[in-house]
């Protein structure tokens, strides 16, 4: 009787561990993921989605318009993160089980730190190669899965073009109020704030855990609406912010 009970307990424990392991990590193939039998240029030259990306006879992805980034081996679309956008290649090797990012070079900018980042509202192809397609021993293409979306699919950053509201200077108390923005980074090296359309601004910022804290650094300024860019890792967004006085 005790042995039977022990067997049941162990079985339930094993089921629990299996369930937990299945819940770990992102969904390998999120909703909207498409499957493509991508034939190479000698067997129909299938292109990826609405792009000009195709597979060459040598087994490479090639494009005349878009840089292609190999992000290494992943378990599916859901694990594909944005690359550092440093080495922009128009042709890269097709490798089963590897993930790729394909985007427009116009959506990538360099920040003062020389870090490259892609716009939050950019259109991005995440591509995952399942396996080769073969005709006997000859490779004729690849089984590919892809998803067209945005760099920040989890909406962890402020949306492009959103209004953060007002950042005020309390003139009675001669101090700045603060504005806090949740961002997906806690390392100051992974965060950058710039005002690309202004030469001088009265706004300063600090990073406290996963919050960007904005304040006005001096009490003499003209109330203004600013366009501000926030970089987190290799994604950036552009938002608006107003400065004003309160009494």
Coordinates of C-alpha atoms in Angstrom, one line a residue, residues 76-221:
X76 CA 12.1 28.7 -32.7
X77 CA 10.8 32.1 -33.6
X78 CA 10.0 33.1 -30.0
X79 CA 13.7 33.0 -29.0
X80 CA 14.9 35.3 -31.7
X81 CA 16.2 38.5 -30.1
X82 CA 17.3 41.6 -31.9
X83 CA 21.0 41.5 -33.0
X84 CA 23.6 44.2 -32.5
X85 CA 23.1 45.4 -36.1
X86 CA 26.8 45.8 -36.6
X87 CA 27.6 43.5 -39.5
X88 CA 25.0 44.1 -42.1
X89 CA 25.3 41.4 -44.7
X90 CA 23.2 41.0 -47.9
X91 CA 24.0 37.3 -48.0
X92 CA 24.4 34.7 -45.2
X93 CA 24.4 30.9 -45.0
X94 CA 21.2 29.0 -44.5
X95 CA 21.6 26.9 -41.4
X96 CA 18.9 24.5 -40.0
X97 CA 17.9 25.4 -36.5
X98 CA 19.3 28.9 -36.8
X99 CA 17.2 32.1 -36.4
X100 CA 17.5 35.2 -38.6
X101 CA 16.4 38.8 -38.4
X102 CA 15.7 40.7 -41.7
X103 CA 14.8 44.4 -41.7
X104 CA 15.2 47.7 -43.5
X105 CA 18.5 49.5 -43.0
X106 CA 16.6 52.8 -42.9
X107 CA 15.2 51.7 -39.5
X108 CA 18.6 51.3 -37.9
X109 CA 20.4 54.3 -36.3
X110 CA 23.7 54.7 -34.4
X111 CA 23.5 56.4 -31.0
X112 CA 26.3 58.6 -29.5
X113 CA 27.7 55.5 -27.7
X114 CA 28.1 53.9 -31.3
X115 CA 25.5 51.3 -30.4
X116 CA 23.2 50.4 -33.3
X117 CA 19.5 50.2 -32.6
X118 CA 16.3 49.6 -34.6
X119 CA 13.1 51.6 -34.3
X120 CA 10.4 50.2 -32.1
X121 CA 7.8 50.6 -34.9
X122 CA 10.0 49.0 -37.6
X123 CA 8.8 46.0 -39.6
X124 CA 11.0 43.0 -38.8
X125 CA 11.0 39.4 -40.2
X126 CA 12.0 36.8 -37.7
X127 CA 13.0 33.7 -39.6
X128 CA 13.7 30.1 -38.4
X129 CA 15.1 27.4 -40.6
X130 CA 13.6 24.0 -39.8
X131 CA 15.3 21.7 -42.3
X132 CA 16.6 21.3 -45.9
X133 CA 14.3 20.3 -48.7
X134 CA 16.0 17.6 -50.8
X135 CA 15.3 15.8 -54.1
X136 CA 17.1 12.6 -53.3
X137 CA 20.6 13.8 -52.4
X138 CA 20.3 17.3 -54.0
X139 CA 19.3 20.3 -51.8
X140 CA 16.5 22.2 -53.5
X141 CA 15.4 24.6 -50.8
X142 CA 14.6 24.8 -47.1
X143 CA 11.6 24.5 -44.8
X144 CA 11.3 27.9 -43.2
X145 CA 9.0 29.5 -40.6
X146 CA 8.7 33.2 -40.3
X147 CA 6.9 36.0 -38.5
X148 CA 6.5 39.6 -39.6
X149 CA 6.2 41.9 -36.6
X150 CA 7.9 44.5 -34.6
X151 CA 11.2 44.4 -32.7
X152 CA 9.5 44.7 -29.3
X153 CA 6.7 42.2 -29.6
X154 CA 6.0 42.2 -25.8
X155 CA 5.4 46.0 -25.7
X156 CA 7.9 46.5 -23.0
X157 CA 8.9 50.0 -24.2
X158 CA 6.8 53.1 -24.7
X159 CA 5.1 53.0 -28.1
X160 CA 6.6 55.0 -30.9
X161 CA 5.0 58.5 -31.0
X162 CA 3.4 58.2 -27.6
X163 CA 3.1 61.2 -25.3
X164 CA 4.7 60.9 -21.9
X165 CA 2.9 63.9 -20.6
X166 CA 4.3 66.9 -18.7
X167 CA 7.5 67.2 -16.7
X168 CA 7.1 70.1 -14.4
X169 CA 9.2 72.5 -12.4
X170 CA 7.7 73.6 -9.1
X171 CA 8.5 77.3 -9.1
X172 CA 7.2 77.8 -5.6
X173 CA 9.6 75.2 -4.1
X174 CA 12.4 75.7 -6.7
X175 CA 12.6 72.0 -7.5
X176 CA 11.8 69.6 -10.3
X177 CA 9.1 67.0 -10.3
X178 CA 10.0 63.6 -11.7
X179 CA 8.6 61.5 -14.4
X180 CA 9.1 57.7 -14.2
X181 CA 9.0 55.4 -17.3
X182 CA 9.2 51.6 -17.1
X183 CA 11.7 50.1 -19.4
X184 CA 13.1 46.6 -20.0
X185 CA 16.7 47.3 -18.8
X186 CA 18.5 47.9 -15.5
X187 CA 22.1 48.3 -16.7
X188 CA 23.0 51.9 -17.5
X189 CA 25.2 50.7 -20.4
X190 CA 22.1 49.3 -22.1
X191 CA 20.1 52.6 -21.9
X192 CA 20.6 55.8 -23.8
X193 CA 18.4 59.0 -24.0
X194 CA 18.9 61.6 -26.6
X195 CA 17.1 64.6 -28.0
X196 CA 18.0 64.5 -31.7
X197 CA 16.2 67.7 -32.8
X198 CA 17.5 70.0 -30.0
X199 CA 21.0 71.3 -29.3
X200 CA 20.3 72.0 -25.6
X201 CA 17.6 70.7 -23.2
X202 CA 17.0 71.3 -19.5
X203 CA 16.1 67.6 -18.9
X204 CA 18.3 65.0 -17.1
X205 CA 17.8 61.3 -16.5
X206 CA 18.9 58.5 -14.3
X207 CA 18.2 54.8 -14.3
X208 CA 16.8 53.2 -11.2
X209 CA 16.4 49.4 -11.6
X210 CA 13.9 49.1 -14.5
X211 CA 12.7 52.7 -14.4
X212 CA 13.9 55.7 -16.3
X213 CA 13.6 58.8 -14.1
X214 CA 13.4 62.2 -15.8
X215 CA 13.8 65.5 -14.1
X216 CA 14.4 69.2 -15.0
X217 CA 18.0 70.2 -14.1
X218 CA 17.5 74.0 -14.0
X219 CA 14.6 76.3 -13.3
X220 CA 15.0 78.8 -16.2
X221 CA 13.6 77.5 -19.5

